[in-house]
Coordinates of C-alpha atoms in Angstrom, one line a residue:
M1 CA 99.7 66.8 129.7
N2 CA 100.7 68.3 132.8
F3 CA 103.3 66.1 134.3
L4 CA 104.0 68.3 136.9
S5 CA 103.0 66.4 140.3
K6 CA 101.1 69.0 142.7
E7 CA 104.5 68.8 145.0
E8 CA 106.6 70.4 142.3
E9 CA 103.7 73.0 141.3
Y10 CA 104.0 73.5 145.3
E11 CA 107.2 74.5 145.1
L12 CA 107.0 77.0 141.3
L13 CA 104.8 78.4 142.5
V14 CA 104.1 79.2 146.3
T15 CA 107.5 78.1 147.6
F16 CA 109.9 79.8 145.0
N17 CA 107.5 83.2 145.2
D18 CA 106.9 84.0 148.8
T19 CA 108.0 87.3 148.9
G20 CA 105.2 89.2 150.5
V21 CA 106.4 91.5 152.5
A22 CA 104.3 94.3 154.0
Y23 CA 104.5 98.1 152.7
S24 CA 103.7 101.5 152.7
K25 CA 100.6 100.7 149.8
N26 CA 98.5 104.3 150.7
K27 CA 102.0 106.3 150.1
T28 CA 103.5 108.4 146.9
I29 CA 106.9 108.5 146.4
V30 CA 106.3 111.8 147.3
D31 CA 105.2 111.3 150.9
L32 CA 108.5 109.5 151.5
F33 CA 110.8 111.8 150.7
E34 CA 108.9 114.6 152.5
E35 CA 109.1 112.4 155.4
Q36 CA 112.2 112.6 155.5
V37 CA 112.3 116.1 155.3
A38 CA 110.7 116.5 158.4
K39 CA 113.5 114.1 159.8
T40 CA 116.3 115.3 158.9
P41 CA 115.7 118.7 156.8
A42 CA 119.4 120.6 157.9
K43 CA 120.8 117.5 156.3
I44 CA 122.9 117.5 152.9
A45 CA 120.4 115.7 150.4
V46 CA 122.3 117.3 146.5
V47 CA 125.8 118.4 145.7
F48 CA 126.7 119.7 142.1
E49 CA 129.7 121.0 141.7
D50 CA 130.3 123.6 144.6
R51 CA 126.4 123.8 145.4
E52 CA 124.7 121.5 148.2
L53 CA 121.2 121.6 149.0
T54 CA 120.0 120.2 152.6
Y55 CA 116.5 118.4 152.8
Q56 CA 114.2 121.5 152.8
E57 CA 116.6 123.9 150.5
L58 CA 115.5 121.0 148.3
N59 CA 111.6 120.4 149.5
E60 CA 111.5 124.2 149.2
R61 CA 112.7 124.5 145.7
S62 CA 110.6 121.6 144.3
N63 CA 107.4 123.1 146.4
Q64 CA 107.7 126.6 144.4
L65 CA 107.9 124.8 140.9
A66 CA 105.2 122.6 142.1
H67 CA 102.8 125.7 142.5
Y68 CA 104.8 127.0 139.2
L69 CA 103.8 123.8 137.0
G70 CA 100.2 124.3 139.0
D71 CA 99.3 127.5 138.2
N72 CA 100.4 127.6 134.5
Y73 CA 100.2 124.7 133.1
D74 CA 97.3 123.2 135.3
I75 CA 99.4 119.7 135.9
Q76 CA 97.2 117.1 136.7
P77 CA 97.4 113.1 137.5
D78 CA 99.2 111.5 135.3
D79 CA 99.7 113.8 132.9
L80 CA 102.7 113.7 131.1
V81 CA 106.1 116.4 131.9
G82 CA 109.1 116.2 130.5
I83 CA 113.1 116.6 131.5
K84 CA 115.8 118.1 129.1
Q85 CA 117.9 119.0 130.7
E86 CA 121.8 118.3 131.4
R87 CA 122.4 117.1 134.8
S88 CA 123.2 118.8 138.1
E89 CA 120.7 120.1 140.9
W90 CA 117.9 121.3 138.8
M91 CA 117.1 118.6 138.0
I92 CA 116.8 117.0 140.4
I93 CA 114.1 119.7 141.3
S94 CA 112.6 119.1 138.4
I95 CA 111.4 116.2 138.6
L96 CA 110.6 116.5 142.8
G97 CA 108.4 119.1 141.3
V98 CA 106.8 117.6 138.3
L99 CA 105.9 114.7 141.4
K100 CA 104.8 117.4 143.9
A101 CA 102.4 119.1 140.6
G102 CA 100.6 116.0 140.9
G103 CA 101.8 115.0 137.4
A104 CA 104.7 112.4 136.3
Y105 CA 108.1 113.4 134.7
F106 CA 109.3 111.5 131.4
P107 CA 113.6 111.9 130.9
I108 CA 115.0 113.2 127.2
D109 CA 118.4 113.1 126.5
P110 CA 119.6 116.3 125.2
E111 CA 122.5 114.4 123.5
Y112 CA 119.3 112.3 121.4
P113 CA 119.3 112.8 117.7
Q114 CA 116.2 115.1 117.0
E115 CA 113.9 112.8 115.1
R116 CA 113.5 111.1 119.0
I117 CA 113.3 114.1 120.3
D118 CA 110.2 114.9 118.8
Y119 CA 108.8 111.5 118.7
I120 CA 109.4 111.3 122.0
E121 CA 107.3 114.5 122.9
A122 CA 104.7 114.1 119.9
D123 CA 104.5 110.5 121.3
T124 CA 104.0 111.5 125.1
K125 CA 101.3 114.5 124.4
C126 CA 102.9 116.5 127.0
K127 CA 102.4 120.1 128.3
I128 CA 105.3 121.3 128.7
C129 CA 108.9 120.0 129.1
L130 CA 111.0 120.7 131.8
G131 CA 114.2 122.1 129.3
E132 CA 116.5 125.2 129.9
T133 CA 113.8 127.8 128.8
E134 CA 111.2 126.5 130.5
L135 CA 114.0 126.2 134.5
S136 CA 115.1 130.3 133.3
K137 CA 111.5 131.6 133.1
F138 CA 110.8 130.3 136.6
K139 CA 113.7 130.5 137.9
E140 CA 112.8 134.4 137.3
S141 CA 110.0 134.2 138.8
R142 CA 111.2 132.2 141.5
E143 CA 110.3 133.9 144.5
E144 CA 106.4 134.6 143.3
Y145 CA 105.5 131.1 144.6
S146 CA 105.2 129.8 147.9
I147 CA 107.7 126.9 149.1
E148 CA 104.9 125.7 151.3
K149 CA 103.5 122.2 150.1
S150 CA 100.2 122.2 147.7
A151 CA 97.5 119.7 148.7
S152 CA 98.8 116.7 147.4
I153 CA 96.1 115.2 144.5
T154 CA 98.0 112.3 143.7
Q155 CA 97.1 108.7 143.7
P156 CA 99.4 105.4 143.8
D157 CA 97.7 104.3 141.1
N158 CA 98.5 107.5 139.2
L159 CA 102.3 107.5 137.2
A160 CA 105.6 108.7 138.5
Y161 CA 107.4 108.0 135.4
V162 CA 107.4 107.3 131.8
I163 CA 111.2 105.7 131.1
Y164 CA 111.0 105.4 126.8
T165 CA 112.8 102.0 126.2
S166 CA 114.3 101.8 122.6
G167 CA 112.0 98.4 121.8
S168 CA 113.3 96.2 118.8
T169 CA 110.8 97.9 116.4
G170 CA 112.5 100.7 116.1
R171 CA 110.2 103.2 117.3
P172 CA 110.7 103.8 121.2
K173 CA 108.0 103.0 123.2
G174 CA 107.2 104.1 126.7
V175 CA 107.2 102.0 129.7
M176 CA 104.4 103.4 132.3
V177 CA 105.1 102.9 136.2
E178 CA 103.1 104.1 139.1
H179 CA 103.6 104.9 141.9
A180 CA 102.5 101.6 144.0
S181 CA 105.0 99.9 141.7
L182 CA 107.9 102.3 142.1
I183 CA 107.6 102.8 146.3
N184 CA 107.5 98.1 146.1
Y185 CA 111.0 99.0 144.3
I186 CA 112.4 101.3 146.0
K187 CA 110.7 100.4 149.6
W188 CA 112.6 96.5 148.7
A189 CA 115.7 98.3 147.8
Q190 CA 116.4 100.3 151.2
S191 CA 115.5 96.8 153.6
K192 CA 118.3 94.6 151.3
Y193 CA 121.1 97.9 150.7
W194 CA 121.0 99.6 153.8
N195 CA 121.2 98.8 157.1
G196 CA 120.3 101.5 158.7
S197 CA 123.6 102.9 160.0
S198 CA 126.3 103.7 157.5
P199 CA 126.1 106.6 155.3
L200 CA 123.0 105.5 152.2
N201 CA 125.6 108.2 150.0
F202 CA 124.8 107.9 145.7
G203 CA 125.9 109.1 142.7
L204 CA 123.8 110.4 139.4
F205 CA 126.2 109.7 136.3
T206 CA 124.4 108.1 134.1
S207 CA 121.2 109.7 132.1
L208 CA 118.1 110.0 133.1
S209 CA 116.7 108.1 130.5
F210 CA 117.8 104.9 132.2
D211 CA 116.2 103.7 134.9
L212 CA 119.1 102.5 137.0
T213 CA 118.6 106.4 137.9
V214 CA 115.7 105.7 139.6
T215 CA 117.9 103.6 142.2
S216 CA 120.8 106.3 142.3
I217 CA 117.7 109.0 142.7
F218 CA 115.2 108.0 145.0
L219 CA 117.4 105.3 146.9
P220 CA 119.3 108.0 148.9
L221 CA 116.3 110.6 149.0
I222 CA 114.0 109.0 150.9
S223 CA 116.5 107.2 153.4
G224 CA 118.8 111.0 154.9
G225 CA 121.9 109.6 152.5
E226 CA 123.1 112.0 149.1
L227 CA 122.7 112.5 146.1
H228 CA 126.0 113.3 144.3
I229 CA 125.5 115.0 140.9
F230 CA 128.4 114.4 138.3
N231 CA 128.6 116.9 134.7
S232 CA 127.1 116.0 131.7
S233 CA 129.8 117.1 129.9
T234 CA 132.7 115.0 132.1
H235 CA 133.7 112.2 130.3
V236 CA 132.3 108.8 131.7
T237 CA 135.9 107.3 132.4
T238 CA 136.9 110.4 134.6
I239 CA 133.2 110.5 137.1
L240 CA 134.3 106.6 137.5
K241 CA 137.2 107.2 139.0
E242 CA 135.9 110.2 140.3
Y243 CA 133.3 108.6 141.8
F244 CA 136.0 105.7 143.3
E245 CA 137.9 108.1 144.6
S246 CA 135.6 110.2 146.8
E247 CA 133.6 109.2 149.8
L248 CA 130.3 107.3 148.1
S249 CA 129.9 104.4 149.5
F250 CA 127.0 102.7 147.3
I251 CA 127.4 103.0 142.6
K252 CA 124.4 101.3 140.8
L253 CA 126.2 100.5 137.9
T254 CA 126.1 98.0 134.6
P255 CA 128.9 95.9 133.0
A256 CA 129.7 98.2 130.5
H257 CA 131.0 100.7 133.3
I258 CA 133.0 97.8 134.8
G259 CA 134.2 97.1 132.1
L260 CA 135.5 100.9 131.7
L261 CA 136.5 100.7 135.3
G262 CA 138.7 97.7 134.4
Q263 CA 140.8 100.4 132.3
L264 CA 141.9 102.7 135.4
D265 CA 145.1 101.3 137.9
L266 CA 142.3 102.6 140.5
K267 CA 143.1 100.7 144.1
S268 CA 139.4 102.4 146.5
E269 CA 138.6 101.0 149.7
K270 CA 135.2 103.8 150.0
V271 CA 132.7 102.3 147.1
Q272 CA 131.5 99.2 149.5
I273 CA 128.4 98.1 147.8
A274 CA 128.1 97.9 144.0
I275 CA 124.5 96.7 142.6
V276 CA 124.7 96.0 139.3
G277 CA 122.3 95.6 136.3
G278 CA 120.9 96.6 132.3
E279 CA 122.7 93.6 130.8
K280 CA 124.6 90.0 131.9
L281 CA 126.9 90.0 134.6
E282 CA 130.4 87.8 133.9
H283 CA 133.7 86.7 136.0
T284 CA 135.5 88.9 134.3
H285 CA 133.2 92.2 135.8
V286 CA 133.3 90.5 139.3
E287 CA 137.3 90.5 138.9
I288 CA 137.8 93.9 138.3
L289 CA 135.2 94.9 141.4
R290 CA 137.1 93.3 143.4
K291 CA 140.5 94.0 142.1
L292 CA 139.5 97.6 142.8
N293 CA 138.6 97.0 146.5
P294 CA 138.6 93.0 148.0
A295 CA 135.7 93.8 150.7
I296 CA 132.9 95.1 148.2
R297 CA 130.1 94.0 148.0
I298 CA 128.2 92.9 144.7
Y299 CA 124.5 92.2 143.4
N300 CA 123.3 90.6 140.4
E301 CA 120.2 92.9 140.0
Y302 CA 118.3 91.6 137.3
G303 CA 114.9 92.6 136.0
P304 CA 113.4 94.6 132.9
T305 CA 111.5 98.7 132.7
E306 CA 108.2 97.0 132.9
S307 CA 109.0 95.6 136.1
T308 CA 110.1 98.7 137.8
V309 CA 113.6 98.3 137.9
G310 CA 114.7 95.3 139.3
C311 CA 112.8 92.2 139.9
T312 CA 115.4 89.5 141.1
V313 CA 118.3 89.9 142.7
K314 CA 121.5 87.5 144.1
E315 CA 124.3 88.8 145.6
I316 CA 128.2 87.5 144.5
G317 CA 130.2 85.0 146.9
F318 CA 133.3 85.7 147.4
E319 CA 134.2 82.2 145.8
K320 CA 134.2 81.6 142.0
E321 CA 130.8 80.6 141.8
A322 CA 128.2 80.5 138.8
I323 CA 126.6 84.0 138.4
L324 CA 123.0 84.1 138.9
I325 CA 120.4 86.8 139.2
G326 CA 118.6 85.5 142.2
C327 CA 115.2 85.3 143.2
P328 CA 112.6 87.1 142.9
I329 CA 112.5 90.5 145.5
A330 CA 109.3 91.8 147.6
N331 CA 106.0 91.5 146.2
T332 CA 106.9 89.6 143.4
Q333 CA 106.3 86.4 141.3
I334 CA 108.8 84.3 138.9
Y335 CA 107.7 81.8 136.7
I336 CA 109.2 80.3 134.3
L337 CA 106.7 78.7 131.1
N338 CA 107.0 76.9 127.8
E339 CA 105.5 78.7 124.1
K340 CA 101.8 77.2 126.0
E341 CA 102.0 79.4 129.0
E342 CA 102.9 76.6 131.3
L343 CA 105.1 76.0 134.1
Q344 CA 108.4 74.6 133.3
P345 CA 109.7 72.0 135.8
V346 CA 113.1 72.6 138.3
G347 CA 116.2 73.5 135.4
I348 CA 113.8 73.1 132.0
I349 CA 114.8 76.5 130.4
G350 CA 111.8 79.1 129.8
E351 CA 110.6 82.3 129.0
I352 CA 111.1 85.1 132.5
C353 CA 107.5 86.0 132.8
I354 CA 107.0 87.8 136.1
G355 CA 104.2 88.9 138.4
G356 CA 103.5 91.2 141.8
N357 CA 103.3 94.6 142.6
G358 CA 106.3 96.2 140.5
L359 CA 104.6 95.7 136.8
A360 CA 104.6 98.7 135.6
R361 CA 100.8 100.1 133.8
G362 CA 101.6 98.9 130.4
Y363 CA 103.2 100.9 127.5
L364 CA 102.4 104.8 126.3
N365 CA 99.9 104.6 123.7
Q366 CA 100.2 101.0 122.1
E367 CA 97.1 98.4 124.2
E368 CA 97.8 95.3 120.8
L369 CA 101.9 95.6 122.3
T370 CA 100.4 95.7 126.0
K371 CA 98.1 92.8 125.9
E372 CA 100.6 91.5 124.3
K373 CA 103.1 91.5 126.6
F374 CA 100.6 91.7 130.2
I375 CA 99.3 88.4 130.1
A376 CA 96.7 87.4 132.0
S377 CA 98.0 85.5 135.0
P378 CA 97.6 81.5 134.9
F379 CA 98.5 81.3 138.2
K380 CA 96.3 83.9 139.9
E381 CA 93.4 85.5 139.1
G382 CA 92.3 89.3 138.7
E383 CA 96.5 89.4 138.0
R384 CA 98.9 90.3 135.4
L385 CA 102.3 88.6 133.9
Y386 CA 104.9 90.6 131.9
K387 CA 107.3 88.0 129.6
T388 CA 109.8 89.4 129.4
G389 CA 111.6 87.8 126.6
D390 CA 114.2 86.0 128.2
L391 CA 115.4 82.5 128.5
G392 CA 116.2 81.6 132.0
R393 CA 116.0 78.6 134.4
W394 CA 115.1 78.1 138.1
L395 CA 117.8 76.2 139.8
P396 CA 117.1 73.6 143.0
D397 CA 117.1 76.1 145.3
G398 CA 115.4 78.5 144.0
N399 CA 117.4 81.1 142.7
I400 CA 117.5 81.4 139.0
E401 CA 120.0 81.5 135.8
F402 CA 119.5 84.1 133.1
I403 CA 120.6 82.3 129.9
G404 CA 119.7 84.9 127.0
R405 CA 116.8 86.3 124.7
K406 CA 114.3 84.1 122.7
D407 CA 114.5 86.3 120.0
D408 CA 117.9 87.9 118.5
Q409 CA 117.1 91.3 120.1
V410 CA 120.1 93.1 120.8
K411 CA 120.5 93.7 124.8

């Protein structure tokens, strides 16, 4: 029995999900980067220790790597190429080189247990993994390859990356994200977090295996900003101290990172915007960031890897108020559903289900799990919803309150 009035249904389906925004649906992330190269070729793009690369240099080196991959491994759209490296400027060259060659990258943290590394490499059936050995081969022969870009064979519906999440089964599962989904998120993030005038500078200080790095890497590189890469061998507490004492103005981090910041005696007004994701944000985390910089703007971004980094956002106010995950981002719909996949009214807890342009293609080599988690939308013909397993509820103003998990999975 449906006890919702037509007005309530309209609010839940349309009013709260009125998120349509035009964006470059016919482009890939490589197109956006190359457009930025044309605008600011001499500007610094990547910094690692005492080495700097301009946009033009980064573009040329990644073009050379793309030719190397194409010539030696015949990389085709949706082919997967592993990136198993310590953090340096070569990590960014590798990502762009793989994408320019037409393939998709998947990160492997060199610190992973060997069993996990072996499983991921076997599961992806990758043609090549860009580790230190392969990179050395390329560096020796780099001058043989053209610095000009090759003809693009990648379409927006081709894969950009596959990120393995731990999974409640104990076996990692690869989430397949296409260029179109990545573009939707990154263009939204650009319009949300950047005013177009101040420098959009980020630091890369976490493992590439977390999709929060997607924001840190691609947002500055499509906006003329600088990406500062922190050494993998430096302890994360030291990195965070250096980060907040640097000239970097943006940071993407988790509440766990903020907890580490709380152990440091720091005052810094350099970082002006903190985007937080990955875990539940608490008042204690907000207080730590405000103590660092009373004027810092904090955005609580929620979203599983399966919905391309983030799907809702809420700026945290300066008054102490409930911490919410906010409203759906551009071209994204959120539905709070009961066990029978029916709409829950405002204020009633249900499972957070996500629709729209940010959804991943599914899980690599796991058709049954993909069918179970990515269901046909009951509300939009021909579209899909991702069932997150997270619980939440709508508030009367169209914001969402995150409650927790519906199962015993540890986040």
